Amino acid sequence: GWEMSSDATIKIGQSGATVRLLLDNTTTTELCFVHIAPVTEGEWGDDQMGDMESISPGGKRMFFVEPGIYDLMVADCDGETVVEEYEVDLNSDLRWAIE
């Protein structure tokens, strides 16, 4: 589902997705794959970026998730893992700087 507020903010995902994760690409690498998986899942699941999207060096992207604890993984456009973080507390908004 999706929702658009009067200030032109678009929310994509489930209606309970109230926590904002700001991914800040501070690297010199274009990022094409972002996986955000609840720690209980045991696998990465779907790419959150979509087929035609990427985050260029210096770029940012906002993701909305339900409150919880997540494993996070980002990969470059060749599918090579750039960073993985485990058991990240996303019960409140977070800025995640990829360095």
Coordinates of N, CA, C and O in Angstrom, one line a residue:
G1 N 0.8 -1.2 0.0 CA 0.0 0.0 0.0 C 0.9 1.3 0.0 O 2.1 1.2 0.2
W2 N 0.2 2.4 -0.3 CA 1.0 3.6 -0.2 C 0.0 4.7 0.3 O -1.2 4.6 0.3
E3 N 0.6 5.8 0.7 CA -0.1 6.9 1.2 C 0.6 8.2 0.9 O 1.8 8.3 1.0
M4 N -0.1 9.3 0.5 CA 0.5 10.6 0.3 C -0.1 11.6 1.1 O -1.3 11.8 1.1
S5 N 0.7 12.3 1.9 CA 0.2 13.3 2.8 C 0.1 14.6 2.1 O 0.6 14.8 1.0
S6 N -0.5 15.6 2.8 CA -0.7 16.9 2.2 C 0.6 17.7 2.0 O 0.7 18.6 1.2
D7 N 1.7 17.3 2.7 CA 3.0 17.9 2.5 C 3.8 17.2 1.4 O 5.0 17.4 1.3
A8 N 3.2 16.3 0.6 CA 3.8 15.6 -0.5 C 4.8 14.5 0.0 O 5.6 14.1 -0.8
T9 N 4.6 14.1 1.2 CA 5.4 12.9 1.7 C 4.8 11.7 1.2 O 3.6 11.5 1.5
I10 N 5.5 10.8 0.6 CA 4.9 9.5 0.1 C 5.5 8.4 1.0 O 6.7 8.3 1.2
K11 N 4.5 7.6 1.6 CA 4.9 6.5 2.4 C 4.6 5.2 1.6 O 3.5 5.1 1.1
I12 N 5.5 4.3 1.4 CA 5.3 3.1 0.7 C 5.6 2.0 1.7 O 6.5 1.9 2.4
G13 N 4.7 1.0 1.7 CA 4.8 -0.1 2.6 C 3.5 -0.3 3.4 O 2.5 0.2 3.1
Q14 N 3.7 -1.1 4.5 CA 2.5 -1.4 5.3 C 2.1 -0.2 6.1 O 2.9 0.7 6.4
S15 N 0.8 -0.1 6.5 CA 0.3 1.0 7.2 C 1.0 1.2 8.6 O 1.0 2.3 9.1
G16 N 1.6 0.2 9.2 CA 2.3 0.3 10.4 C 3.7 0.8 10.3 O 4.5 0.8 11.3
A17 N 4.2 1.0 9.1 CA 5.6 1.4 8.8 C 5.8 2.9 9.2 O 5.7 3.8 8.4
T18 N 6.0 3.1 10.5 CA 6.1 4.4 11.0 C 7.5 4.9 11.3 O 7.7 6.1 11.6
V19 N 8.5 4.0 11.3 CA 9.9 4.4 11.6 C 10.6 4.7 10.3 O 10.5 4.0 9.3
R20 N 11.3 5.8 10.3 CA 12.1 6.2 9.2 C 13.6 5.8 9.3 O 14.2 6.0 10.3
L21 N 14.1 5.1 8.3 CA 15.5 4.8 8.2 C 16.1 5.6 7.0 O 15.7 5.3 5.9
L22 N 16.9 6.5 7.3 CA 17.6 7.4 6.3 C 18.9 6.7 6.0 O 19.8 6.7 6.8
L23 N 19.0 6.2 4.8 CA 20.3 5.6 4.3 C 21.1 6.8 3.7 O 20.6 7.3 2.7
D24 N 22.3 7.1 4.2 CA 23.1 8.2 3.7 C 24.4 7.5 3.1 O 25.2 7.0 3.8
N25 N 24.5 7.6 1.8 CA 25.6 7.0 1.1 C 26.8 8.0 1.1 O 26.9 8.9 0.2
T26 N 27.7 7.8 2.0 CA 28.9 8.7 2.1 C 30.1 8.1 1.4 O 31.2 8.6 1.5
T27 N 29.9 7.0 0.6 CA 31.0 6.4 -0.1 C 31.1 7.0 -1.5 O 30.4 7.9 -1.9
T28 N 32.1 6.5 -2.2 CA 32.2 6.8 -3.6 C 31.6 5.8 -4.6 O 31.9 5.8 -5.8
T29 N 30.8 4.9 -4.0 CA 30.2 3.8 -4.7 C 28.7 3.9 -4.9 O 28.0 4.3 -3.9
E30 N 28.2 3.6 -6.1 CA 26.8 3.6 -6.3 C 26.2 2.4 -5.6 O 26.7 1.3 -5.8
L31 N 25.1 2.6 -4.9 CA 24.5 1.5 -4.2 C 23.2 1.1 -4.9 O 22.4 2.0 -5.2
C32 N 23.0 -0.2 -5.2 CA 21.9 -0.6 -5.9 C 21.0 -1.6 -5.2 O 19.8 -1.9 -5.6
F33 N 21.4 -2.2 -4.1 CA 20.7 -3.2 -3.4 C 20.6 -2.9 -1.9 O 21.7 -2.6 -1.3
V34 N 19.4 -2.8 -1.3 CA 19.2 -2.6 0.1 C 18.3 -3.7 0.6 O 17.2 -3.9 0.1
H35 N 18.7 -4.4 1.6 CA 17.9 -5.4 2.3 C 17.7 -5.1 3.7 O 18.6 -4.8 4.4
I36 N 16.4 -5.1 4.1 CA 16.0 -4.7 5.5 C 15.2 -5.9 6.0 O 14.0 -6.1 5.5
A37 N 15.7 -6.8 6.8 CA 15.0 -8.0 7.2 C 14.9 -8.1 8.7 O 15.8 -7.8 9.5
P38 N 13.7 -8.4 9.2 CA 13.5 -8.6 10.7 C 14.5 -9.7 11.1 O 14.7 -10.7 10.4
V39 N 15.0 -9.6 12.3 CA 16.0 -10.6 12.8 C 15.4 -12.0 12.8 O 16.2 -12.9 12.8
T40 N 14.1 -12.1 12.9 CA 13.5 -13.4 13.0 C 13.4 -14.1 11.7 O 13.0 -15.3 11.6
E41 N 13.6 -13.4 10.6 CA 13.4 -14.0 9.3 C 14.5 -15.1 8.9 O 14.2 -16.0 8.2
G42 N 15.8 -14.8 9.2 CA 16.8 -15.8 8.9 C 17.3 -15.7 7.4 O 18.2 -16.4 7.1
E43 N 16.7 -14.8 6.6 CA 17.2 -14.6 5.3 C 16.9 -13.1 4.9 O 16.1 -12.5 5.5
W44 N 17.6 -12.6 3.8 CA 17.5 -11.2 3.5 C 16.2 -10.8 2.9 O 15.8 -9.7 3.1
G45 N 15.6 -11.6 2.2 CA 14.3 -11.2 1.5 C 14.5 -10.3 0.3 O 15.6 -10.3 -0.2
D46 N 13.5 -9.6 -0.1 CA 13.5 -8.8 -1.3 C 14.4 -7.6 -1.1 O 14.5 -7.0 -0.1
D47 N 14.9 -7.1 -2.3 CA 15.7 -5.9 -2.4 C 14.7 -4.7 -2.3 O 13.6 -4.7 -2.9
Q48 N 15.0 -3.8 -1.4 CA 14.1 -2.6 -1.2 C 14.2 -1.5 -2.2 O 13.4 -0.6 -2.2
M49 N 15.2 -1.6 -3.1 CA 15.4 -0.5 -4.1 C 14.6 -0.6 -5.4 O 14.4 0.4 -6.0
G50 N 14.2 -1.8 -5.8 CA 13.6 -1.9 -7.0 C 14.6 -2.1 -8.2 O 15.8 -1.8 -8.0
D51 N 14.1 -2.5 -9.3 CA 15.0 -2.8 -10.4 C 15.8 -1.7 -11.0 O 16.9 -1.8 -11.5
M52 N 15.2 -0.5 -11.0 CA 15.8 0.6 -11.8 C 16.3 1.8 -10.8 O 16.5 2.9 -11.3
E53 N 16.4 1.5 -9.6 CA 16.8 2.5 -8.6 C 18.2 2.3 -8.1 O 18.6 1.2 -8.0
S54 N 18.8 3.4 -7.7 CA 20.1 3.3 -7.0 C 20.3 4.6 -6.2 O 19.6 5.5 -6.3
I55 N 21.3 4.5 -5.3 CA 21.7 5.7 -4.5 C 23.1 6.0 -4.9 O 24.1 5.3 -4.7
S56 N 23.3 7.2 -5.6 CA 24.6 7.6 -6.0 C 25.4 8.1 -4.9 O 24.9 8.3 -3.8
P57 N 26.8 8.1 -5.1 CA 27.7 8.6 -4.0 C 27.2 10.0 -3.5 O 26.8 10.9 -4.3
G58 N 27.1 10.1 -2.2 CA 26.6 11.4 -1.6 C 25.1 11.5 -1.6 O 24.6 12.4 -1.0
G59 N 24.4 10.5 -2.1 CA 22.9 10.5 -2.1 C 22.3 9.9 -0.8 O 23.0 9.3 0.0
K60 N 21.0 10.1 -0.7 CA 20.3 9.6 0.5 C 19.0 9.0 0.0 O 18.5 9.4 -1.0
R61 N 18.5 8.1 0.8 CA 17.2 7.5 0.5 C 16.5 7.1 1.8 O 17.1 6.6 2.7
M62 N 15.2 7.4 1.9 CA 14.4 7.2 3.1 C 13.6 5.9 2.9 O 13.0 5.7 1.9
F63 N 13.7 5.0 3.9 CA 12.8 3.8 3.9 C 11.9 3.9 5.2 O 12.3 4.4 6.2
F64 N 10.8 3.3 5.1 CA 9.8 3.3 6.2 C 9.6 1.8 6.6 O 9.4 1.0 5.7
V65 N 9.7 1.5 7.9 CA 9.6 0.2 8.4 C 8.7 0.2 9.6 O 8.5 1.2 10.3
E66 N 8.2 -1.0 9.9 CA 7.5 -1.1 11.2 C 8.5 -1.2 12.3 O 9.6 -1.6 12.1
P67 N 8.2 -0.6 13.5 CA 9.1 -0.7 14.6 C 9.6 -2.1 14.9 O 8.8 -3.1 14.8
G68 N 10.9 -2.3 15.2 CA 11.4 -3.6 15.5 C 12.9 -3.6 15.4 O 13.6 -2.6 15.3
I69 N 13.4 -4.9 15.4 CA 14.9 -5.1 15.4 C 15.1 -5.7 14.0 O 14.5 -6.7 13.6
Y70 N 16.1 -5.2 13.2 CA 16.4 -5.6 11.9 C 17.8 -5.9 11.6 O 18.7 -5.3 12.2
D71 N 18.1 -6.8 10.6 CA 19.4 -6.9 10.0 C 19.4 -6.1 8.7 O 18.3 -6.1 8.0
L72 N 20.5 -5.4 8.4 CA 20.5 -4.5 7.3 C 21.7 -4.9 6.4 O 22.8 -5.2 6.9
M73 N 21.5 -4.8 5.1 CA 22.6 -5.1 4.2 C 22.5 -4.2 2.9 O 21.4 -4.0 2.4
V74 N 23.6 -3.7 2.5 CA 23.7 -2.8 1.3 C 24.8 -3.4 0.4 O 25.8 -3.8 0.8
A75 N 24.4 -3.4 -0.9 CA 25.4 -3.9 -1.9 C 25.5 -3.0 -3.1 O 24.6 -2.2 -3.3
D76 N 26.7 -3.0 -3.8 CA 26.9 -2.2 -4.9 C 26.1 -2.7 -6.1 O 25.4 -3.7 -6.0
C77 N 26.3 -2.1 -7.3 CA 25.5 -2.5 -8.5 C 26.0 -3.8 -9.1 O 25.3 -4.4 -10.0
D78 N 27.1 -4.3 -8.6 CA 27.6 -5.6 -9.1 C 27.2 -6.7 -8.1 O 27.5 -7.9 -8.3
G79 N 26.4 -6.3 -7.1 CA 25.9 -7.3 -6.1 C 26.9 -7.6 -5.0 O 26.7 -8.5 -4.2
E80 N 28.0 -6.9 -4.9 CA 29.0 -7.1 -3.9 C 28.6 -6.4 -2.6 O 28.2 -5.2 -2.7
T81 N 28.6 -7.1 -1.5 CA 28.2 -6.5 -0.2 C 29.1 -5.4 0.2 O 30.3 -5.5 0.1
V82 N 28.5 -4.2 0.5 CA 29.3 -3.1 0.9 C 29.3 -3.1 2.5 O 30.4 -2.8 3.1
V83 N 28.2 -3.3 3.1 CA 28.1 -3.4 4.6 C 26.9 -4.2 5.0 O 25.9 -4.3 4.3
E84 N 27.1 -4.9 6.1 CA 26.1 -5.6 6.8 C 26.1 -5.2 8.2 O 27.1 -5.1 8.8
E85 N 24.9 -5.0 8.8 CA 24.8 -4.7 10.2 C 23.6 -5.6 10.8 O 22.6 -5.7 10.1
Y86 N 23.8 -6.1 12.0 CA 22.9 -7.0 12.5 C 22.3 -6.5 13.8 O 22.9 -5.7 14.5
E87 N 21.0 -6.9 14.1 CA 20.3 -6.5 15.3 C 20.3 -5.0 15.5 O 20.6 -4.5 16.6
V88 N 19.9 -4.3 14.4 CA 19.8 -2.8 14.5 C 18.4 -2.5 15.1 O 17.4 -2.9 14.6
D89 N 18.4 -1.6 16.1 CA 17.1 -1.2 16.8 C 16.5 -0.1 15.9 O 17.0 1.0 15.8
L90 N 15.3 -0.5 15.3 CA 14.6 0.5 14.5 C 13.2 0.7 15.2 O 12.2 0.6 14.5
N91 N 13.2 1.0 16.5 CA 12.0 1.4 17.2 C 11.8 2.9 17.1 O 10.8 3.4 17.6
S92 N 12.8 3.6 16.6 CA 12.7 5.0 16.4 C 13.5 5.4 15.2 O 14.3 4.5 14.7
D93 N 13.3 6.6 14.6 CA 14.0 7.0 13.4 C 15.5 6.9 13.5 O 16.1 7.1 14.6
L94 N 16.2 6.5 12.4 CA 17.7 6.3 12.4 C 18.3 6.8 11.1 O 17.7 6.6 10.1
R95 N 19.4 7.5 11.2 CA 20.2 7.8 10.1 C 21.3 6.8 10.0 O 22.1 6.6 11.0
W96 N 21.4 6.0 8.9 CA 22.4 5.0 8.7 C 23.4 5.5 7.7 O 23.1 5.5 6.5
A97 N 24.6 5.9 8.1 CA 25.6 6.4 7.2 C 26.5 5.2 6.7 O 27.0 4.5 7.5
I98 N 26.5 5.0 5.4 CA 27.3 4.0 4.8 C 28.6 4.6 4.4 O 28.7 5.5 3.6
E99 N 29.7 4.1 5.1 CA 31.0 4.7 4.9 C 32.0 3.8 4.3 O 31.9 2.6 4.3

